[in-house]
């Protein structure tokens, strides 16, 4: 998985600093994270260890929105997700 180029994004990004939670394993596993940018179709998430998250999970934003996500790329302390 590699980071998409600017041209491959389908919607504009908005820089954010939102607290959020990555939820998986039927709600039994929860990781805190920070959403660094957000669009209608995806987000960039800052997390201590992105390799510890599964390829798909739910993202609960601080306003309690729950978004189903699939990982598109991972770096040392961040990952990009697409909303499904």
Short mmCIF file of C-alpha atoms in Angstrom, two decimals:
data_model
loop_
_atom_site.label_atom_id
_atom_site.label_comp_id
_atom_site.label_asym_id
_atom_site.label_seq_id
_atom_site.Cartn_x
_atom_site.Cartn_y
_atom_site.Cartn_z
CA UNK A 1 0.00 0.00 0.00
CA UNK A 2 1.43 3.32 -1.00
CA UNK A 3 0.31 6.86 -0.39
CA UNK A 4 -1.84 8.21 -3.24
CA UNK A 5 -0.66 11.15 -5.27
CA UNK A 6 -2.61 14.41 -5.16
CA UNK A 7 -4.19 13.58 -8.55
CA UNK A 8 -5.66 10.24 -7.41
CA UNK A 9 -7.78 11.70 -4.60
CA UNK A 10 -11.48 11.86 -5.37
CA UNK A 11 -12.34 14.66 -2.93
CA UNK A 12 -10.59 17.60 -1.28
CA UNK A 13 -9.00 17.23 2.15
CA UNK A 14 -9.59 19.43 5.19
CA UNK A 15 -6.83 19.65 7.82
CA UNK A 16 -8.11 18.65 11.25
CA UNK A 17 -6.95 17.75 14.73
CA UNK A 18 -9.79 15.49 15.89
CA UNK A 19 -9.58 12.89 18.60
CA UNK A 20 -11.00 9.56 17.45
CA UNK A 21 -11.10 5.84 18.22
CA UNK A 22 -10.32 2.87 16.00
CA UNK A 23 -12.75 0.09 16.87
CA UNK A 24 -12.49 -3.53 15.72
CA UNK A 25 -12.82 -7.11 16.93
CA UNK A 26 -16.55 -6.72 17.54
CA UNK A 27 -15.96 -3.63 19.69
CA UNK A 28 -13.57 -5.47 22.04
CA UNK A 29 -10.47 -3.69 20.71
CA UNK A 30 -10.17 0.11 20.74
CA UNK A 31 -7.17 2.33 19.92
CA UNK A 32 -7.06 6.09 20.43
CA UNK A 33 -5.90 8.08 17.42
CA UNK A 34 -5.92 11.58 15.91
CA UNK A 35 -7.51 12.43 12.55
CA UNK A 36 -5.05 14.81 10.85
CA UNK A 37 -7.04 15.41 7.66
CA UNK A 38 -10.51 14.47 6.55
CA UNK A 39 -12.48 14.37 3.31
CA UNK A 40 -15.83 12.97 2.23
CA UNK A 41 -14.13 9.75 1.11
CA UNK A 42 -11.33 9.17 3.63
CA UNK A 43 -8.89 10.39 6.25
CA UNK A 44 -5.30 10.42 7.40
CA UNK A 45 -4.98 9.03 10.90
CA UNK A 46 -2.06 9.52 13.28
CA UNK A 47 -1.54 6.50 15.52
CA UNK A 48 1.41 5.17 17.51
CA UNK A 49 1.56 1.81 15.70
CA UNK A 50 -0.48 1.60 12.48
CA UNK A 51 0.76 -1.95 11.86
CA UNK A 52 -1.27 -3.13 14.87
CA UNK A 53 -4.57 -2.20 13.23
CA UNK A 54 -6.47 -4.53 10.88
CA UNK A 55 -7.08 -3.68 7.22
CA UNK A 56 -10.69 -2.70 7.98
CA UNK A 57 -12.24 -1.18 11.11
CA UNK A 58 -14.71 1.41 12.36
CA UNK A 59 -13.54 4.95 13.11
CA UNK A 60 -15.50 6.79 15.79
CA UNK A 61 -14.97 10.54 15.59
CA UNK A 62 -15.23 12.87 18.59
CA UNK A 63 -18.74 13.90 17.46
CA UNK A 64 -19.75 10.18 17.73
CA UNK A 65 -19.96 9.61 13.95
CA UNK A 66 -19.03 6.01 13.17
CA UNK A 67 -17.35 5.43 9.80
CA UNK A 68 -16.41 2.07 8.27
CA UNK A 69 -12.83 2.25 6.95
CA UNK A 70 -10.36 0.32 4.81
CA UNK A 71 -6.63 1.04 5.07
CA UNK A 72 -5.07 2.33 1.82
CA UNK A 73 -1.53 3.07 3.04
CA UNK A 74 0.59 2.94 6.22
CA UNK A 75 3.66 4.85 7.37
CA UNK A 76 5.60 4.83 10.66
CA UNK A 77 3.05 6.82 12.72
CA UNK A 78 0.16 7.33 10.32
CA UNK A 79 -2.14 5.68 7.83
CA UNK A 80 -4.59 6.66 5.14
CA UNK A 81 -8.08 5.17 5.09
CA UNK A 82 -10.96 5.16 2.67
CA UNK A 83 -14.54 5.21 3.93
CA UNK A 84 -16.62 2.26 2.75
#
